[in-house]
Coordinates of C-alpha atoms in Angstrom, one line a residue:
Chain B
M122 CA -42.3 -15.0 -43.1
N123 CA -42.2 -11.2 -42.6
N124 CA -45.6 -11.1 -40.8
L125 CA -44.3 -13.4 -38.1
S126 CA -43.4 -11.8 -34.8
P127 CA -39.6 -11.6 -34.0
K128 CA -40.3 -14.1 -31.2
V129 CA -41.8 -16.7 -33.5
Q130 CA -39.1 -16.1 -36.1
N131 CA -36.5 -16.7 -33.4
Q132 CA -38.2 -19.9 -32.3
L133 CA -38.4 -21.1 -35.9
S134 CA -34.6 -20.6 -36.3
M135 CA -34.0 -22.4 -33.0
L136 CA -36.2 -25.3 -34.3
Q137 CA -34.1 -25.5 -37.4
Q138 CA -30.9 -25.6 -35.3
I139 CA -32.2 -28.3 -33.1
Q140 CA -33.2 -30.3 -36.2
Q141 CA -29.7 -30.0 -37.6
Q142 CA -28.2 -31.0 -34.2
L143 CA -30.5 -34.0 -34.1
Q144 CA -29.4 -35.0 -37.6
T145 CA -25.8 -34.7 -36.6
I146 CA -26.4 -36.9 -33.5
L147 CA -28.3 -39.5 -35.5
S148 CA -25.7 -39.8 -38.3
Q149 CA -22.9 -40.0 -35.6
K150 CA -24.9 -42.8 -33.9
A151 CA -25.4 -44.6 -37.2
Q152 CA -21.6 -44.5 -37.7
Y153 CA -20.8 -45.9 -34.3
E154 CA -23.4 -48.6 -34.7
M155 CA -21.9 -49.6 -38.0
A156 CA -18.4 -49.7 -36.4
V157 CA -19.8 -51.9 -33.6
R158 CA -21.3 -54.3 -36.2
E159 CA -18.0 -54.4 -38.1
A160 CA -16.0 -55.1 -34.9
K161 CA -18.4 -57.9 -34.0
R162 CA -18.2 -59.4 -37.5
A163 CA -14.4 -59.2 -37.2
Q164 CA -14.5 -61.1 -33.8
E165 CA -16.6 -63.8 -35.4
E166 CA -14.3 -64.1 -38.4
I167 CA -11.3 -64.3 -36.1
S168 CA -12.8 -67.0 -33.9
D169 CA -12.5 -69.5 -36.8
A170 CA -8.8 -68.8 -37.4
A171 CA -5.9 -70.7 -36.0
E172 CA -4.0 -69.2 -33.0
D173 CA -0.9 -68.6 -35.2
A174 CA -2.8 -67.2 -38.3
V175 CA -1.3 -64.2 -39.9
M176 CA -3.5 -61.1 -39.1
Y177 CA -3.1 -57.4 -39.2
M178 CA -5.1 -54.7 -37.5
S179 CA -5.4 -51.2 -39.0
V180 CA -5.4 -47.9 -37.2
G181 CA -6.0 -45.2 -39.7
T182 CA -3.5 -45.8 -42.6
V183 CA -1.2 -48.1 -40.6
M184 CA -1.6 -51.9 -40.5
M185 CA 0.3 -53.8 -37.8
Q186 CA 0.7 -57.6 -37.6
K187 CA -0.8 -58.8 -34.3
K188 CA -1.6 -62.1 -32.6
K189 CA -5.2 -63.4 -32.6
D190 CA -5.7 -62.8 -28.9
V191 CA -4.3 -59.3 -29.0
I192 CA -6.7 -58.4 -31.8
N193 CA -9.6 -60.0 -30.0
S194 CA -9.1 -58.0 -26.8
K195 CA -8.6 -54.8 -28.8
L196 CA -11.9 -55.4 -30.6
A197 CA -13.7 -56.1 -27.4
E198 CA -12.3 -52.8 -25.9
K199 CA -13.4 -50.9 -29.1
I200 CA -16.9 -52.4 -28.9
E201 CA -17.2 -51.4 -25.3
T202 CA -16.1 -47.8 -25.9
L203 CA -18.4 -47.4 -28.9
E204 CA -21.4 -48.7 -27.0
L205 CA -20.8 -46.2 -24.3
R206 CA -20.7 -43.4 -26.9
I207 CA -23.9 -44.7 -28.5
K208 CA -25.7 -44.6 -25.1
S209 CA -24.5 -41.0 -24.5
L210 CA -25.7 -40.0 -28.0
E211 CA -29.1 -41.6 -27.3
K212 CA -29.4 -39.5 -24.1
Q213 CA -28.6 -36.4 -26.1
E214 CA -31.1 -37.5 -28.8
K215 CA -33.9 -37.8 -26.3
M216 CA -33.1 -34.4 -24.8
M217 CA -33.1 -32.8 -28.2
Q218 CA -36.2 -34.5 -29.2
G219 CA -37.9 -33.2 -26.1
K220 CA -36.7 -29.6 -26.8
F221 CA -37.9 -30.0 -30.4
E222 CA -41.4 -31.0 -29.5
Q223 CA -41.7 -28.3 -26.9
L224 CA -40.6 -25.6 -29.3
Q225 CA -42.9 -27.0 -32.0
A226 CA -45.8 -26.8 -29.6
Q227 CA -44.9 -23.2 -28.7
I228 CA -44.7 -22.1 -32.3
K229 CA -48.0 -23.8 -33.2
A230 CA -49.7 -22.1 -30.3
A231 CA -48.2 -18.7 -31.3
L232 CA -49.3 -19.1 -34.9
E233 CA -52.8 -20.2 -34.0
G234 CA -53.0 -17.3 -31.5
K235 CA -52.0 -14.9 -34.3
V236 CA -54.4 -16.2 -36.9
T237 CA -57.5 -15.8 -34.6
P238 CA -57.4 -12.0 -34.2
T239 CA -56.9 -11.4 -37.9
A240 CA -59.9 -13.5 -38.7
A241 CA -62.1 -11.7 -36.2
Chain Q
M46 CA -47.8 -21.4 -44.1
N47 CA -50.2 -20.1 -41.4
N48 CA -53.1 -19.8 -43.8
L49 CA -52.9 -23.5 -44.7
S50 CA -55.4 -25.7 -42.9
P51 CA -54.0 -28.0 -40.1
K52 CA -54.8 -31.0 -42.3
V53 CA -52.7 -29.7 -45.2
Q54 CA -49.9 -28.6 -42.9
N55 CA -49.9 -32.1 -41.6
Q56 CA -49.9 -33.6 -45.1
L57 CA -47.0 -31.3 -46.0
S58 CA -44.9 -32.5 -43.1
M59 CA -45.7 -36.1 -43.9
L60 CA -44.6 -35.4 -47.5
Q61 CA -41.3 -34.1 -46.2
Q62 CA -40.8 -37.2 -43.9
I63 CA -41.5 -39.5 -46.8
Q64 CA -39.0 -37.6 -49.0
Q65 CA -36.4 -38.0 -46.3
Q66 CA -37.1 -41.7 -45.9
L67 CA -36.8 -42.1 -49.7
Q68 CA -33.5 -40.3 -49.6
T69 CA -32.3 -42.7 -46.9
I70 CA -33.4 -45.7 -48.9
L71 CA -31.7 -44.4 -52.1
S72 CA -28.4 -43.6 -50.4
Q73 CA -28.4 -47.1 -48.7
K74 CA -29.2 -48.7 -52.0
A75 CA -26.3 -46.8 -53.7
Q76 CA -24.0 -48.0 -50.9
Y77 CA -25.0 -51.6 -51.4
E78 CA -24.7 -51.4 -55.1
M79 CA -21.2 -50.0 -54.8
A80 CA -20.3 -52.8 -52.4
V81 CA -21.6 -55.3 -55.0
R82 CA -19.5 -53.7 -57.8
E83 CA -16.4 -53.8 -55.5
A84 CA -16.9 -57.4 -54.6
K85 CA -17.3 -58.3 -58.3
R86 CA -14.2 -56.4 -59.2
A87 CA -12.3 -58.3 -56.4
Q88 CA -13.6 -61.6 -57.8
E89 CA -12.2 -60.7 -61.3
E90 CA -8.9 -59.5 -59.8
I91 CA -8.6 -62.8 -57.9
S92 CA -9.4 -65.0 -60.8
D93 CA -6.1 -64.0 -62.4
A94 CA -4.0 -64.9 -59.3
A95 CA -2.2 -68.1 -58.6
E96 CA -3.9 -70.6 -56.2
D97 CA -1.1 -70.0 -53.6
A98 CA -0.9 -66.2 -54.0
V99 CA -0.7 -64.2 -50.8
M100 CA -4.1 -62.5 -50.1
Y101 CA -5.8 -60.9 -47.2
M102 CA -9.4 -60.1 -46.6
S103 CA -10.5 -57.3 -44.3
V104 CA -13.5 -57.3 -42.0
G105 CA -13.7 -53.8 -40.5
T106 CA -10.2 -53.0 -39.2
V107 CA -8.9 -56.6 -39.2
M108 CA -7.1 -58.2 -42.2
M109 CA -6.7 -62.0 -42.2
Q110 CA -4.6 -64.0 -44.6
K111 CA -6.9 -66.5 -46.5
K112 CA -6.6 -68.8 -49.5
K113 CA -7.9 -67.8 -52.9
D114 CA -10.9 -70.2 -52.9
V115 CA -12.0 -69.2 -49.4
I116 CA -12.0 -65.5 -50.4
N117 CA -13.8 -66.3 -53.6
S118 CA -16.7 -68.1 -51.8
K119 CA -16.9 -65.3 -49.2
L120 CA -17.2 -62.8 -51.9
A121 CA -19.9 -64.8 -53.7
E122 CA -21.8 -65.0 -50.4
K123 CA -21.4 -61.3 -49.8
I124 CA -22.7 -60.4 -53.3
E125 CA -25.8 -62.7 -52.8
T126 CA -26.6 -61.1 -49.4
L127 CA -26.2 -57.6 -50.8
E128 CA -28.4 -58.3 -53.8
L129 CA -31.2 -59.5 -51.5
R130 CA -31.0 -56.3 -49.5
I131 CA -31.0 -54.2 -52.7
K132 CA -34.2 -56.0 -53.8
S133 CA -35.8 -55.4 -50.5
L134 CA -34.9 -51.7 -50.6
E135 CA -36.3 -51.4 -54.1
K136 CA -39.6 -52.8 -52.8
Q137 CA -39.6 -50.1 -50.0
E138 CA -38.7 -47.5 -52.5
K139 CA -41.6 -48.3 -54.8
M140 CA -44.0 -48.3 -51.8
M141 CA -42.7 -44.9 -50.6
Q142 CA -42.8 -43.5 -54.1
G143 CA -46.5 -44.5 -54.3
K144 CA -47.3 -42.9 -50.9
F145 CA -45.4 -39.8 -52.0
E146 CA -47.4 -39.3 -55.2
Q147 CA -50.7 -40.0 -53.5
L148 CA -50.0 -37.5 -50.8
Q149 CA -48.8 -34.9 -53.3
A150 CA -52.0 -35.3 -55.3
Q151 CA -54.1 -34.9 -52.1
I152 CA -52.2 -31.7 -51.2
K153 CA -52.5 -30.3 -54.7
A154 CA -56.3 -30.9 -54.6
A155 CA -56.6 -29.4 -51.2
L156 CA -54.7 -26.2 -52.2
E157 CA -56.7 -25.8 -55.4
G158 CA -59.9 -26.3 -53.5
K159 CA -58.9 -23.7 -51.0
V160 CA -57.9 -21.1 -53.6
T161 CA -61.2 -21.2 -55.5
P162 CA -63.6 -20.1 -52.7
T163 CA -61.3 -17.2 -51.8
A164 CA -61.2 -16.1 -55.4
A165 CA -65.0 -16.3 -55.7
Chain O
M265 CA -41.4 -14.6 -51.3
N266 CA -42.7 -12.5 -54.2
N267 CA -43.5 -9.5 -52.0
L268 CA -39.9 -9.2 -50.9
S269 CA -37.8 -6.5 -52.7
P270 CA -35.3 -7.8 -55.3
K271 CA -32.5 -6.6 -53.0
V272 CA -33.7 -8.6 -50.0
Q273 CA -34.3 -11.6 -52.2
N274 CA -30.7 -11.3 -53.4
Q275 CA -29.5 -11.0 -49.8
L276 CA -31.5 -14.1 -48.8
S277 CA -29.9 -16.2 -51.6
M278 CA -26.5 -14.9 -50.6
L279 CA -27.2 -15.9 -47.0
Q280 CA -28.1 -19.4 -48.2
Q281 CA -24.9 -19.6 -50.2
I282 CA -22.8 -18.6 -47.3
Q283 CA -24.6 -21.1 -45.1
Q284 CA -23.7 -23.9 -47.6
Q285 CA -20.1 -22.7 -47.8
L286 CA -19.9 -22.8 -44.1
Q287 CA -21.3 -26.3 -44.0
T288 CA -18.7 -27.4 -46.6
I289 CA -15.9 -25.8 -44.5
L290 CA -17.2 -27.4 -41.3
S291 CA -17.5 -30.9 -42.8
Q292 CA -14.0 -30.6 -44.3
K293 CA -12.6 -29.5 -41.0
A294 CA -14.3 -32.4 -39.3
Q295 CA -12.7 -34.8 -41.8
Y296 CA -9.3 -33.4 -41.2
E297 CA -9.7 -33.5 -37.5
M298 CA -10.7 -37.1 -37.7
A299 CA -7.6 -37.8 -39.8
V300 CA -5.4 -36.1 -37.2
R301 CA -7.0 -38.2 -34.4
E302 CA -6.5 -41.4 -36.5
A303 CA -2.8 -40.5 -37.2
K304 CA -2.2 -39.8 -33.5
R305 CA -3.8 -43.1 -32.5
A306 CA -1.6 -44.9 -35.1
Q307 CA 1.5 -43.2 -33.5
E308 CA 0.5 -44.4 -30.1
E309 CA -0.2 -47.9 -31.4
I310 CA 3.2 -48.0 -33.1
S311 CA 5.1 -46.8 -30.1
D312 CA 4.4 -50.1 -28.3
A313 CA 5.6 -52.2 -31.2
A314 CA 9.2 -53.7 -31.6
E315 CA 11.6 -51.9 -34.0
D316 CA 11.4 -54.9 -36.4
A317 CA 7.6 -55.4 -36.2
V318 CA 5.9 -56.0 -39.6
M319 CA 3.9 -53.0 -40.5
Y320 CA 2.3 -51.6 -43.6
M321 CA 1.2 -48.1 -44.5
S322 CA -1.5 -47.5 -47.0
V323 CA -1.8 -44.7 -49.6
G324 CA -5.2 -45.0 -51.2
T325 CA -5.5 -48.6 -52.4
V326 CA -1.8 -49.5 -52.1
M327 CA -0.2 -50.9 -48.9
M328 CA 3.6 -50.8 -48.6
Q329 CA 5.7 -52.5 -46.0
K330 CA 7.7 -49.9 -44.1
K331 CA 9.9 -49.7 -41.0
K332 CA 8.5 -48.4 -37.8
D333 CA 10.6 -45.2 -37.8
V334 CA 9.7 -44.4 -41.4
I335 CA 6.0 -44.8 -40.6
N336 CA 6.4 -42.7 -37.5
S337 CA 8.0 -39.7 -39.4
K338 CA 5.4 -40.0 -42.2
L339 CA 2.6 -39.8 -39.6
A340 CA 4.2 -36.8 -37.9
E341 CA 4.5 -35.1 -41.3
K342 CA 0.8 -35.9 -42.1
I343 CA -0.4 -34.5 -38.7
E344 CA 1.6 -31.3 -39.3
T345 CA 0.1 -30.8 -42.8
L346 CA -3.5 -31.5 -41.6
E347 CA -3.1 -29.1 -38.7
L348 CA -2.1 -26.3 -41.0
R349 CA -5.1 -27.0 -43.2
I350 CA -7.4 -27.0 -40.2
K351 CA -6.1 -23.6 -39.1
S352 CA -6.6 -22.3 -42.6
L353 CA -10.2 -23.6 -42.6
E354 CA -10.8 -22.0 -39.2
K355 CA -9.8 -18.6 -40.6
Q356 CA -12.2 -19.1 -43.5
E357 CA -14.9 -20.2 -41.1
K358 CA -14.6 -17.1 -39.0
M359 CA -14.7 -14.9 -42.0
M360 CA -17.8 -16.6 -43.4
Q361 CA -19.4 -16.4 -40.0
G362 CA -18.8 -12.7 -39.9
K363 CA -20.3 -12.3 -43.4
F364 CA -23.2 -14.4 -42.4
E365 CA -24.1 -12.3 -39.3
Q366 CA -23.6 -9.1 -41.2
L367 CA -26.0 -10.2 -44.0
Q368 CA -28.5 -11.6 -41.5
A369 CA -28.6 -8.2 -39.7
Q370 CA -29.1 -6.4 -43.0
I371 CA -32.0 -8.6 -43.9
K372 CA -33.6 -8.3 -40.5
A373 CA -33.3 -4.5 -40.8
A374 CA -34.8 -4.5 -44.3
L375 CA -37.7 -6.7 -43.3
E376 CA -38.5 -4.7 -40.2
G377 CA -38.3 -1.5 -42.2
K378 CA -40.7 -3.0 -44.7
V379 CA -43.2 -4.1 -42.1
T380 CA -43.6 -0.7 -40.4
P381 CA -45.0 1.3 -43.4
T382 CA -47.5 -1.5 -44.2
A383 CA -48.7 -1.4 -40.6
A384 CA -49.0 2.4 -40.6
Chain H
M267 CA -46.8 -20.7 -52.7
N268 CA -50.5 -21.1 -53.4
N269 CA -50.7 -17.8 -55.3
L270 CA -48.1 -18.9 -57.8
S271 CA -49.4 -20.2 -61.1
P272 CA -49.2 -23.9 -61.7
K273 CA -46.6 -23.2 -64.5
V274 CA -44.3 -21.4 -62.1
Q275 CA -44.9 -24.0 -59.4
N276 CA -43.8 -26.6 -61.8
Q277 CA -40.7 -24.6 -62.9
L278 CA -39.7 -24.1 -59.2
S279 CA -39.9 -27.9 -58.6
M280 CA -37.9 -28.5 -61.8
L281 CA -35.3 -25.9 -60.5
Q282 CA -35.1 -27.9 -57.2
Q283 CA -34.6 -31.1 -59.1
I284 CA -31.8 -29.7 -61.2
Q285 CA -30.2 -28.3 -58.1
Q286 CA -30.2 -31.8 -56.5
Q287 CA -28.8 -33.4 -59.7
L288 CA -26.1 -30.7 -59.8
Q289 CA -25.2 -31.5 -56.2
T290 CA -25.0 -35.2 -57.0
I291 CA -22.7 -34.6 -60.0
L292 CA -20.5 -32.3 -57.9
S293 CA -20.1 -34.7 -55.1
Q294 CA -19.4 -37.6 -57.5
K295 CA -16.8 -35.4 -59.2
A296 CA -15.2 -34.6 -55.9
Q297 CA -15.0 -38.3 -55.0
Y298 CA -13.3 -39.1 -58.4
E299 CA -10.9 -36.2 -58.0
M300 CA -10.0 -37.4 -54.5
A301 CA -9.4 -41.0 -55.9
V302 CA -7.1 -39.5 -58.6
R303 CA -5.1 -37.6 -56.0
E304 CA -4.8 -40.7 -53.9
A305 CA -3.7 -42.8 -56.9
K306 CA -1.1 -40.2 -57.8
R307 CA 0.2 -40.1 -54.2
A308 CA 0.4 -43.9 -54.3
Q309 CA 2.5 -43.7 -57.5
E310 CA 4.9 -41.2 -55.9
E311 CA 5.2 -43.4 -52.8
I312 CA 5.9 -46.5 -54.9
S313 CA 8.5 -44.8 -57.0
D314 CA 10.8 -44.6 -54.0
A315 CA 10.5 -48.3 -53.2
A316 CA 12.8 -51.1 -54.3
E317 CA 11.6 -53.3 -57.2
D318 CA 11.2 -56.3 -54.8
A319 CA 9.5 -54.4 -52.0
V320 CA 6.5 -56.1 -50.4
M321 CA 3.3 -54.4 -51.6
Y322 CA -0.3 -55.1 -51.6
M323 CA -3.2 -53.6 -53.6
S324 CA -6.7 -53.6 -52.4
V325 CA -9.9 -54.1 -54.4
G326 CA -12.8 -53.6 -52.0
T327 CA -12.1 -55.8 -49.0
V328 CA -9.5 -58.0 -50.7
M329 CA -5.7 -57.2 -50.6
M330 CA -3.4 -59.0 -53.0
Q331 CA 0.3 -59.0 -53.0
K332 CA 1.6 -57.6 -56.3
K333 CA 4.9 -56.5 -57.8
K334 CA 5.8 -52.8 -58.0
D335 CA 5.5 -52.5 -61.8
V336 CA 2.1 -54.3 -61.8
I337 CA 0.7 -51.9 -59.2
N338 CA 2.2 -49.0 -61.1
S339 CA 0.4 -49.8 -64.3
K340 CA -2.8 -50.6 -62.5
L341 CA -2.7 -47.2 -60.9
A342 CA -2.0 -45.5 -64.2
E343 CA -5.0 -47.3 -65.7
K344 CA -7.2 -46.2 -62.8
I345 CA -6.1 -42.6 -63.1
E346 CA -6.9 -42.6 -66.8
T347 CA -10.4 -44.1 -66.3
L348 CA -11.2 -41.7 -63.5
E349 CA -10.1 -38.7 -65.5
L350 CA -12.4 -39.7 -68.3
R351 CA -15.3 -39.9 -65.9
I352 CA -14.5 -36.5 -64.4
K353 CA -14.5 -35.0 -67.9
S354 CA -17.9 -36.6 -68.6
L355 CA -19.3 -35.3 -65.3
E356 CA -18.0 -31.8 -66.1
K357 CA -19.9 -31.9 -69.4
Q358 CA -23.1 -32.8 -67.5
E359 CA -22.4 -30.1 -64.9
K360 CA -22.1 -27.4 -67.6
M361 CA -25.3 -28.6 -69.3
M362 CA -27.2 -28.7 -66.0
Q363 CA -25.8 -25.3 -65.0
G364 CA -27.1 -23.9 -68.3
K365 CA -30.6 -25.4 -67.7
F366 CA -30.6 -24.0 -64.2
E367 CA -29.8 -20.5 -65.2
Q368 CA -32.4 -20.6 -68.0
L369 CA -35.1 -21.8 -65.7
Q370 CA -34.1 -19.3 -63.0
A371 CA -34.5 -16.5 -65.5
Q372 CA -37.9 -17.8 -66.7
I373 CA -39.2 -17.9 -63.1
K374 CA -37.9 -14.5 -62.3
A375 CA -39.6 -13.1 -65.4
A376 CA -42.8 -14.9 -64.5
L377 CA -42.8 -13.6 -60.9
E378 CA -42.0 -10.0 -61.9
G379 CA -44.7 -10.2 -64.6
K380 CA -47.1 -11.3 -61.9
V381 CA -46.2 -8.6 -59.4
T382 CA -46.7 -5.7 -61.8
P383 CA -50.4 -6.1 -62.5
T384 CA -51.2 -6.5 -58.8
A385 CA -49.4 -3.3 -58.1
A386 CA -51.2 -1.4 -60.9

C-alpha cells in the first residue's frame, strides 16, 4: 500500500466508499422488495375473506381492527409508495455503479502506468 | 497487489464474488430454516388449542382471524414450500463451494509458480 | 504489511476497530430512528380511530388489548426514550469520528515519513 | 501476501475464520439477549393487566388468545431457555477468543522471525 501514490490511495478509498454505499442501496432495495411481496400476499389473502371478517393491521407495535376494504386500500397505497422508492433506489444504484466502474478503470490505468517505469 | 498478473487479479476478484454469493446463500438458508422452525413451533402450539379457540394468522402487516384447521394446513403448506427452497439453496451452495475450491487451487498454483522463477 | 513498523500496524488495527465501532453505532442509530418513525406513524394512525376502537399493543411476542389513550401515551413515552438514545449515539459517533480522523492523519504521516528515506 | 510462508498464510486464514465465527456467536448472543429483554418487558407489561384481560401470544405468524397466567409461565420458560443458550454461547466465545489470541501471537512471532533475517 505505501508505494501507491496519494492520488491512487485516495481513489482506492473512494472506491471502497462507493462499494459500501452500493451495498446499503442494495440491501435497502431488497427490504422494500420484500415489503412489496408481503403486501401483495396480504392482498391475496384478504381477497378470499368475507367483507365482515375480523382483521387487524399493524403499524409498528400497534394493531388496529379495520374493515377489509380499508386494509385493502392501505395495502395498495403502501405498494405504490414502496415501488416508487425502489425505482428511486435503482436510479441511485445505476449512478453508483457507473461511478464505481469509472474509478476502477482510473485506478487500473494508474497502477499499470506505475508498473511500467519500474520494470524498464 | 500490483505485482500480481492480471489473470490472478481477476481470479482473486472472482473468488471474492463467489465468497459473497456463498454468504448470501447461507444467510438466506438460515432465514428459511428459522421460518421452518417457527412454523413447526406454531403447529405444536396450535395442536393443544381447542377447535374453536380464537386465533389469528399474519401475512406481513395484516392479521386475519382463521379457524384452527385452516391455520394448520396453511402452516403445513408453508413448511413444504420453505423446505423445497432450502434444498434448492443447498444445491447452489455445493456448486459455489466447488467453484470456490477450484479457483482457490488455481490461484495458489499461479502464486507458487510465480514465486519460483523470481527466487531462481 | 510486514514492512510496516509495529507502531503503524497497531494504529491500523485500532483504525479498523474504530471503523467497526462506528458501523455498530450507525446501525443502532438507524434502528432507533426506524422505531421512532414507526411509533410516529402509529400515533397518526391512531389519531383517526374512535375512542372505543379495538386496538392491541405488542411487547415482544405478547399482544395486549389497550385503550386508545393508553396506547397513545405509551407511544409518546417510547418516542421520547428513543430520541434520547439517538442523541447519545450521535455524541458517541462524533467522538469516534474525531478519533478516526486523528488516527488516520497519524498513519498517513507515518507512512509518508517512511517512504521518503527509502526514496532518498 | 505471496512472500509469507504457507504455514503463516494458513494461520492467517484460520484467524479470519475464527474472527467470523466469533462475530456469528456475538450476533447470536445479542439476538438472544434482546429476546430476553423483550420477554421481561412483556412480563412487566402483563403484571399490570387484569386476570381476564384479552391477550394474545404469537409463535411465528400465528397469534393465539391465551390467559394471563398461561402467557406468564410461557414467558418465564422462554427466558430460562434463552439464558441457558446465552451462557453456552459465552463459553464458546471465551474458547474462540483464547484460540484467536493464541493464533495471533503465533503469527506475530512468525512474522517478526521472518523480518529479522532479511534485515541482517
